[in-house]
Tab-separated table of C-alpha atoms in Angstrom:
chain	number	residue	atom	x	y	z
A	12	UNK	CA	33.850	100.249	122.240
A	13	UNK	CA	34.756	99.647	118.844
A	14	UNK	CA	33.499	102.929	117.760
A	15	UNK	CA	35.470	104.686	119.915
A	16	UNK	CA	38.564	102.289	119.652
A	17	UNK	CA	38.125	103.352	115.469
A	18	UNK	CA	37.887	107.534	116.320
A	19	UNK	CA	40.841	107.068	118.472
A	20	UNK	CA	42.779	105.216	115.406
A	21	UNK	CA	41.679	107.817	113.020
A	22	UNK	CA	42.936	110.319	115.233
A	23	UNK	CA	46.673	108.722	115.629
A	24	UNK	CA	46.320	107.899	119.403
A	25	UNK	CA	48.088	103.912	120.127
A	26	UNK	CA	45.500	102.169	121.763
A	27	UNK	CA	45.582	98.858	123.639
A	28	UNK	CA	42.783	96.661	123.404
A	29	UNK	CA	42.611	94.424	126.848
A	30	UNK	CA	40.323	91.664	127.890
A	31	UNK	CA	38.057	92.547	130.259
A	32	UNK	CA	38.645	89.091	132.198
A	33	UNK	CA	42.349	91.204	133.092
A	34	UNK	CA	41.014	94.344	134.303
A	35	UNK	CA	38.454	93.048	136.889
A	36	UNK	CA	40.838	90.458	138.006
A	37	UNK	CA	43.272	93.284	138.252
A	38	UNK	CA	40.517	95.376	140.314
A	39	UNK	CA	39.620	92.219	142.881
A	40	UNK	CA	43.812	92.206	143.156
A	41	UNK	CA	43.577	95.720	144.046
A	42	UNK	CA	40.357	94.883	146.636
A	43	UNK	CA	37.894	97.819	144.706
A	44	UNK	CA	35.008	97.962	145.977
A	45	UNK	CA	33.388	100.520	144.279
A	46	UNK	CA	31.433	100.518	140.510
A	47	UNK	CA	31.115	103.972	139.199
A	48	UNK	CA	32.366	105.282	135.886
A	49	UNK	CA	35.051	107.637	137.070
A	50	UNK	CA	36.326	104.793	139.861
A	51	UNK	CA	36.802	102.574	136.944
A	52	UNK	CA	38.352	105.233	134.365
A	53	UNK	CA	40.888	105.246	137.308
A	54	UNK	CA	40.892	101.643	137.416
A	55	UNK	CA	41.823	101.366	133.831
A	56	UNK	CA	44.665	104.178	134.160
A	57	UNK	CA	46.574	102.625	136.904
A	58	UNK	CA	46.176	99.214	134.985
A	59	UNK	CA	47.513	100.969	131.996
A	60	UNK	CA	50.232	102.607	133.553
A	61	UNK	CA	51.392	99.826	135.909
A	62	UNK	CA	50.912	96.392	132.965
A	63	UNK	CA	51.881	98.738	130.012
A	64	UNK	CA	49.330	96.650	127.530
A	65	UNK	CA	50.739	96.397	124.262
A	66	UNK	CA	48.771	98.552	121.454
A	67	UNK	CA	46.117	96.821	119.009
A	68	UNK	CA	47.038	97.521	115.598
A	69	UNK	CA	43.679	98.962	113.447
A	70	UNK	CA	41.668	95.826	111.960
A	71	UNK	CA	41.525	95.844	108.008
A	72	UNK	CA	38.235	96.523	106.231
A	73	UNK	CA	38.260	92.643	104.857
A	74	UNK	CA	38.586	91.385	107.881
A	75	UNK	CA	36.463	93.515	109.851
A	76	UNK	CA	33.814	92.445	106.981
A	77	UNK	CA	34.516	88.859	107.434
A	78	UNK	CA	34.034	88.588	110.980
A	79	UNK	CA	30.494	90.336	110.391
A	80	UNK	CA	29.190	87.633	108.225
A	81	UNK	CA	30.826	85.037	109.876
A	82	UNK	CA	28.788	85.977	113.336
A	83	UNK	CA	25.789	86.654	111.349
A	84	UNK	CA	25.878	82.799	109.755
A	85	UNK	CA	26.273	81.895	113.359
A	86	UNK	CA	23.106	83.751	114.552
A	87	UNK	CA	21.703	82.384	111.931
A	88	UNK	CA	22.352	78.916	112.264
A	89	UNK	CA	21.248	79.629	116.030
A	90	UNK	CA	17.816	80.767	114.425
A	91	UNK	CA	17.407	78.034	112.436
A	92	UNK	CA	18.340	75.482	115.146
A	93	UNK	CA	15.508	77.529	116.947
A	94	UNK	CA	12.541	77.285	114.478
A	95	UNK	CA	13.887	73.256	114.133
A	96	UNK	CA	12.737	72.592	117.681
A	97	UNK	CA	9.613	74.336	117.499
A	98	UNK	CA	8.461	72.708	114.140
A	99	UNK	CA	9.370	69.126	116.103
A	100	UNK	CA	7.362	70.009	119.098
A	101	UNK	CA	4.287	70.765	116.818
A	102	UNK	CA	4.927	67.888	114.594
A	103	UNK	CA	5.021	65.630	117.767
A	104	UNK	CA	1.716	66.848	118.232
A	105	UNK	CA	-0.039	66.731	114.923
A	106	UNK	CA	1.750	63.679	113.053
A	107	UNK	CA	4.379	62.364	114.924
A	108	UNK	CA	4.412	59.148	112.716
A	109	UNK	CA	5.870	61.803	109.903
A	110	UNK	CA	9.278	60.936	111.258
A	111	UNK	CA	9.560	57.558	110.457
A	112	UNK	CA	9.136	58.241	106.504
A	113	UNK	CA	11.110	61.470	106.214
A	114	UNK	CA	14.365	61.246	108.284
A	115	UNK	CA	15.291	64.926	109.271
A	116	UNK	CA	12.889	67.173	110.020
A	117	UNK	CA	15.477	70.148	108.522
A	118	UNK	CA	15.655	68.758	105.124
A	119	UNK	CA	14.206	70.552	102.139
A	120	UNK	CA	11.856	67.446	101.556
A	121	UNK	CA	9.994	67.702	105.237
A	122	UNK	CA	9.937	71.503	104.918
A	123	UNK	CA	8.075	71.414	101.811
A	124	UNK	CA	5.712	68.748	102.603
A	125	UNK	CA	4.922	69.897	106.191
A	126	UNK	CA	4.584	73.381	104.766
A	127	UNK	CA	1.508	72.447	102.181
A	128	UNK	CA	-0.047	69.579	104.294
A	129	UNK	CA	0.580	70.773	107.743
A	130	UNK	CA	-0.863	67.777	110.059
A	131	UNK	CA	-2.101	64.511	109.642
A	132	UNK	CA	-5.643	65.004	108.939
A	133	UNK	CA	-4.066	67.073	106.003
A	134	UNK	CA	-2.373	64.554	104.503
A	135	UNK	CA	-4.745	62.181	105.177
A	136	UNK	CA	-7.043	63.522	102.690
A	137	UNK	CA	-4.858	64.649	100.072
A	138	UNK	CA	-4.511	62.046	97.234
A	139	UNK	CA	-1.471	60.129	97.229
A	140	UNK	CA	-0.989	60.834	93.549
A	141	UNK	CA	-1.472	64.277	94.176
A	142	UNK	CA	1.264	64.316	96.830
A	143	UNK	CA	3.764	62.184	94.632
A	144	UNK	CA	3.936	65.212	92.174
A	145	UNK	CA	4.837	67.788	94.610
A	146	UNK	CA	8.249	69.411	94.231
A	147	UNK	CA	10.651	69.723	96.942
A	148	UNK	CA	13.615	71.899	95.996
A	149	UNK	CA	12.709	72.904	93.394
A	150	UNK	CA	13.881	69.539	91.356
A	151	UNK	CA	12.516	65.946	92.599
A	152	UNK	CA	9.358	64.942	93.371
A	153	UNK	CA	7.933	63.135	96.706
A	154	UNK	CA	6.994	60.162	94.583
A	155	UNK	CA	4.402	57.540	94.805
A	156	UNK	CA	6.424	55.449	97.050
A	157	UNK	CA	6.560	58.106	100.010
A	158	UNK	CA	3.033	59.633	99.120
A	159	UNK	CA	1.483	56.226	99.813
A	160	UNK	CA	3.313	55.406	103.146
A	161	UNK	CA	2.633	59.145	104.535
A	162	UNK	CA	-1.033	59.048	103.430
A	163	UNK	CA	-1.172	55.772	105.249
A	164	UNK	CA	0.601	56.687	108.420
A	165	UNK	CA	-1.685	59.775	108.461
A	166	UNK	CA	-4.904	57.794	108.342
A	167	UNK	CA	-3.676	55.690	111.150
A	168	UNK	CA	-1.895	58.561	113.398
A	169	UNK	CA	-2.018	59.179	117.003
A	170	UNK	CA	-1.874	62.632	116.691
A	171	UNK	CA	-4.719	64.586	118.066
A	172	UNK	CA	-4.139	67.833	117.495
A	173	UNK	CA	-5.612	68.866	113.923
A	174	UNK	CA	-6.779	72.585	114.985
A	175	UNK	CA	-5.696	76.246	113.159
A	176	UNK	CA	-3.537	76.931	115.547
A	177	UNK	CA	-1.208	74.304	115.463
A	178	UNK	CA	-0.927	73.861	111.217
A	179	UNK	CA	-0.199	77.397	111.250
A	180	UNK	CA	2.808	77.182	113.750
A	181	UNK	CA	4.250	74.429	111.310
A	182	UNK	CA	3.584	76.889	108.268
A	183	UNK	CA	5.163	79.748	109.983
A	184	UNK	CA	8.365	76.933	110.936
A	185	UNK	CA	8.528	76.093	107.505
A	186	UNK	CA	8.766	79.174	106.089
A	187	UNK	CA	11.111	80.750	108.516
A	188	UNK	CA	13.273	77.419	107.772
A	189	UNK	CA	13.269	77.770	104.079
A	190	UNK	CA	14.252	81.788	104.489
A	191	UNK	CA	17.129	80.793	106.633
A	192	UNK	CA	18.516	77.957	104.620
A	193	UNK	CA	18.181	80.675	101.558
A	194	UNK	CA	19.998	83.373	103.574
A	195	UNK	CA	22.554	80.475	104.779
A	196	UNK	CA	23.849	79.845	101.137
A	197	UNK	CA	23.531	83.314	99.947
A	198	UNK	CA	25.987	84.060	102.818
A	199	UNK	CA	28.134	80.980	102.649
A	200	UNK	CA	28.815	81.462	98.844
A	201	UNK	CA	30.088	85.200	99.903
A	202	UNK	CA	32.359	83.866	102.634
A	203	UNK	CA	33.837	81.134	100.381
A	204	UNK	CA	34.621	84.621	97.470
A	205	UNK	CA	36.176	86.114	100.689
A	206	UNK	CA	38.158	83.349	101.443
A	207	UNK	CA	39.817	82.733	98.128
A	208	UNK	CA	40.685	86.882	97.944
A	209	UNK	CA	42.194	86.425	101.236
A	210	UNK	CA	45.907	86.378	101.358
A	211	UNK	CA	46.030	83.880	104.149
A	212	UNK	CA	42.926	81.984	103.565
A	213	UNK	CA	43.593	80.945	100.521
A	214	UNK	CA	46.466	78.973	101.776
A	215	UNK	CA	44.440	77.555	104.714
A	216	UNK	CA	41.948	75.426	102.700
A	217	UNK	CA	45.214	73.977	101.261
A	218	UNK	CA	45.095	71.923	104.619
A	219	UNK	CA	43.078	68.638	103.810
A	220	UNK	CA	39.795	68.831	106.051
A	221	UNK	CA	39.803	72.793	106.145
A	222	UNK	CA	36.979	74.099	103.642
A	223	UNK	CA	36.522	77.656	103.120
A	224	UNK	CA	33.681	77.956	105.495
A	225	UNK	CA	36.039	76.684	108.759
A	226	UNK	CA	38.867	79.182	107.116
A	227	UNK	CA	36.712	81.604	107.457
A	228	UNK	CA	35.691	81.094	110.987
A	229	UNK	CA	39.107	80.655	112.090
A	230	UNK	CA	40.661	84.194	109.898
A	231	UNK	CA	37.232	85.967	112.064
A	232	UNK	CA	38.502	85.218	115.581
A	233	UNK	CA	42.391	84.940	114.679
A	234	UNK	CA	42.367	87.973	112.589
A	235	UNK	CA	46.428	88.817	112.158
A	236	UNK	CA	48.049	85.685	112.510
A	237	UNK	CA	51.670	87.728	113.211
A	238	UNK	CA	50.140	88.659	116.537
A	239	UNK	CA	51.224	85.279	118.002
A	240	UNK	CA	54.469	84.429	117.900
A	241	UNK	CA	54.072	80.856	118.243
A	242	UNK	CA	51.699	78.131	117.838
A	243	UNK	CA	51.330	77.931	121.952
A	244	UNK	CA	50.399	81.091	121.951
A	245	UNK	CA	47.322	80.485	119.819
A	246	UNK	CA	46.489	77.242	121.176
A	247	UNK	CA	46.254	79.655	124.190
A	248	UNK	CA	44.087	82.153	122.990
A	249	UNK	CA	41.972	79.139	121.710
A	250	UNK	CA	41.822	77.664	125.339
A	251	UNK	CA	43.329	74.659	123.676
A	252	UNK	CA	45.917	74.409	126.413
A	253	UNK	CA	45.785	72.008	130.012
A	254	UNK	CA	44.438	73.493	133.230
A	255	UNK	CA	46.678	71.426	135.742
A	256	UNK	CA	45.231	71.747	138.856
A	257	UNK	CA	47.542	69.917	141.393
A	258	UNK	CA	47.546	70.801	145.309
A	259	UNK	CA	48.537	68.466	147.962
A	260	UNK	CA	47.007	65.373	147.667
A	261	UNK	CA	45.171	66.413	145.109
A	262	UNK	CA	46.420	65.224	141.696
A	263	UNK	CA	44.096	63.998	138.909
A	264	UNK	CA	44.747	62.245	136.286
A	265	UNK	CA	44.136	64.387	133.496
A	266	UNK	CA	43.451	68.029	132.944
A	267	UNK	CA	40.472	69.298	130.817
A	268	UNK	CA	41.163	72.715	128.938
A	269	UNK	CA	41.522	75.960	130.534
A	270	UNK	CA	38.122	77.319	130.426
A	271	UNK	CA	39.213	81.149	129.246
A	272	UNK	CA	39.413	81.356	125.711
A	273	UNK	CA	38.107	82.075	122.297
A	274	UNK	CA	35.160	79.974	122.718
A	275	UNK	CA	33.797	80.699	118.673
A	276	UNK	CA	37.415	79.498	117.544
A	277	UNK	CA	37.202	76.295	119.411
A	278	UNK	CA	33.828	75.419	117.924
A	279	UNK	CA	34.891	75.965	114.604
A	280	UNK	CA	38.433	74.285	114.848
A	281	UNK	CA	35.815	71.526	116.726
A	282	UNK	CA	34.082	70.779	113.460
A	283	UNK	CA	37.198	70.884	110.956
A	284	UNK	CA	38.976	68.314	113.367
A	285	UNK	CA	36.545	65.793	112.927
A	286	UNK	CA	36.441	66.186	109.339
A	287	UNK	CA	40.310	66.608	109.398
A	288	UNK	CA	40.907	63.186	111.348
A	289	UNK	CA	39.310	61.369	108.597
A	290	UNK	CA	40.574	62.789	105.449
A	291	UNK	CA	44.360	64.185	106.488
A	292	UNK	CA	46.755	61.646	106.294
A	293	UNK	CA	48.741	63.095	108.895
A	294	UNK	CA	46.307	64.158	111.464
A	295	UNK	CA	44.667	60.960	111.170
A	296	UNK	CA	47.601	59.014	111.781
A	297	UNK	CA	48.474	61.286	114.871
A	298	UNK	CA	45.016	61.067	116.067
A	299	UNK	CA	44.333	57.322	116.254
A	300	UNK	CA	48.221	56.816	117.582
A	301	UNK	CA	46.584	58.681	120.577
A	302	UNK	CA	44.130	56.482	120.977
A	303	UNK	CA	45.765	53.543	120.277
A	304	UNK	CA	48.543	54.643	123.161
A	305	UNK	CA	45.083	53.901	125.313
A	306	UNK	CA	43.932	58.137	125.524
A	307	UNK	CA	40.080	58.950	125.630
A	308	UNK	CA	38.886	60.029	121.835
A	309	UNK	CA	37.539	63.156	123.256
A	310	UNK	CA	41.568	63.841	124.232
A	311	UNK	CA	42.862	62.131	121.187
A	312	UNK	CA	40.505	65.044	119.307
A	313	UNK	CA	41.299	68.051	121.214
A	314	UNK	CA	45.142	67.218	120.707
A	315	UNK	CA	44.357	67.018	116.956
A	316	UNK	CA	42.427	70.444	116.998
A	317	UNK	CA	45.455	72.116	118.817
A	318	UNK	CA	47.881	70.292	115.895
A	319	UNK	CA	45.466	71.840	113.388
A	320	UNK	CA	45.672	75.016	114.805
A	321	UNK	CA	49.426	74.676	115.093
A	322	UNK	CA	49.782	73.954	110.664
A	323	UNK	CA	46.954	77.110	110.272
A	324	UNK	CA	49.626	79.600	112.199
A	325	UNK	CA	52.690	77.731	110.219
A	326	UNK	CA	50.708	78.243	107.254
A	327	UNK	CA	49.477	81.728	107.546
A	328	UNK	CA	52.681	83.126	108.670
A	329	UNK	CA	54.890	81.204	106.003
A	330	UNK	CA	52.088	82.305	103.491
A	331	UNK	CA	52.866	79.211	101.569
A	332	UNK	CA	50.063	76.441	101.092
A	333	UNK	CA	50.410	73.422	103.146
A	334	UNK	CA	52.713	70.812	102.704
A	335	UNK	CA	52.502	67.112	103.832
A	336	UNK	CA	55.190	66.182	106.645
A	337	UNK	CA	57.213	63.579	105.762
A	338	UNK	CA	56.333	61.255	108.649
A	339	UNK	CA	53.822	61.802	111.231
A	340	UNK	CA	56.647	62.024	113.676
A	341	UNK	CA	57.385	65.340	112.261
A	342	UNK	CA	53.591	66.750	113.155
């Protein structure tokens, strides 16, 4: 669609991109039964005609570029979340002791010692002053303390698994990891250069817990901030907003979040809360007022990400940098 959404730009046509979500809802409305291209060219026409959709306004080049590489780092982190549980399943097999002497099986220290001594009966053979020396990223050494306790716990392990097979599934994991965590920074140190060019970025890491990374994520789903009016509006489009769902004797106490909504917005705004809640003044003070007025954390935090969303759109549409209220009765 977005190829033919661009053509019809470039050819001065006003187009209206809708959510899909509104058209088959509007379809089940209208009882259609049928799923053929031409009955749902008329679909969309009578929907068109009859809701009068506003147009979409053409994306800019930066942006369309930022959203790119901010869903590629977000495959990527998928793949390297991937390769992670497959070198722990294998490790689990071959030296599952290794755990207790390198915390993190993602860190650059693991990776490199897995990737040269692959199971127990590896490292069990390998001279601990041998394995003090190697290099990890590249800068420190294992050192003689950790060689001797992994040489140890390798003599003694209950792994059984020692075969070709399974040291050259935690080779292959290791290497993929260290290629992802290289294509990870390369692509994090272009999205922070984005961020700083970007008009409205650039004012959004002026909001204590938002780093240019979470900017980025938010400027990739939000896109033109002038598109929402107001702050509710957002917190809409993030799914940030209450699904009451009161009927006769039916009435709960609370209401989780509508479950429509930008889904990659709320993860992102997810991880910059809890950053946010310890390190800005006044979304920390708003957050543990919450829970100190007896709300669950989990509610206390979702209110927070909604107030951070709320100072991103003040901020991006003033296009000043953010300012500190003067009391947290203000937020």
């Amino acid at each position: 669609w977005q190829n033919v959404v661009a053509h019809l730009w470039a050819g001065g046509w006003r187009v209206a991109v809708v959510n899909a979500l509104r058209t088959a809802r509007y379809a089940a409305e209208e009882l259609v039964r049928t799923k053929t291209d031409p009955a749902d060219a008329l679909l969309l026409a009578h929907y068109g005609r009859e809701k009068r959709p506003a147009p979409t306004g053409p994306t800019d080049p930066a942006t369309r570029e930022l959203t790119e590489l901010v869903r590629l780092r977000t495959r990527l982190l998928q793949d390297f979340q991937d390769r992670l549980k497959q070198l722990h399943r294998v490790v689990d097999l071959t030296f599952p002791e290794f755990t207790r002497h390198v915390v993190g099986l993602d860190s650059e220290r693991a990776v490199a010692i897995l990737a040269r001594y692959p199971t127990a009966r590896a490292l069990a053979q390998v001279a601990p002053g041998k394995l003090a020396r190697l290099v990890t990223d590249g800068r420190h050494q294992v050192g003689p303390e950790l060689a001797q306790a992994l040489t140890a716990a390798a003599k003694a392990s209950v792994g059984a698994h020692h075969g070709e097979a399974y040291a050259r599934q935690v080779r292959y994991a290791c290497e993929d990891l260290t290629t992802l965590r290289a294509r990870l920074r390369e692509l994090e140190d272009e999205l922070r250069g984005l961020v700083e060019q970007h008009a409205v970025g650039q004012h959004l890491v002026t909001i204590p817990g938002v780093g240019p990374i979470t900017a980025a994520c938010v400027l990739a789903e939000v896109g033109d901030f002038t598109r929402f009016p107001d702050a509710a509006t957002l917190a809409s489009y993030a799914g940030l907003v209450p699904a009451l769902r009161h009927s006769g004797k039916k009435t709960p106490l609370r209401a989780g979040c509508y479950p429509v909504g930008n889904a990659r917005l709320r993860q992102g705004l997810y991880m910059a809360t809890l950053s946010a809640v310890r390190h800005n003044p006044w979304l920390r003070a708003f957050y543990h007022r919450l829970v100190a007025r007896g709300k669950p954390k989990l509610l206390a935090l979702t209110a927070a990400m909604r107030k951070l969303l709320s100072a991103m759109h003040s901020v991006a549409r003033r296009q000043q940098p953010f300012t500190l209220p003067l009391t947290p009765d203000h937020a």
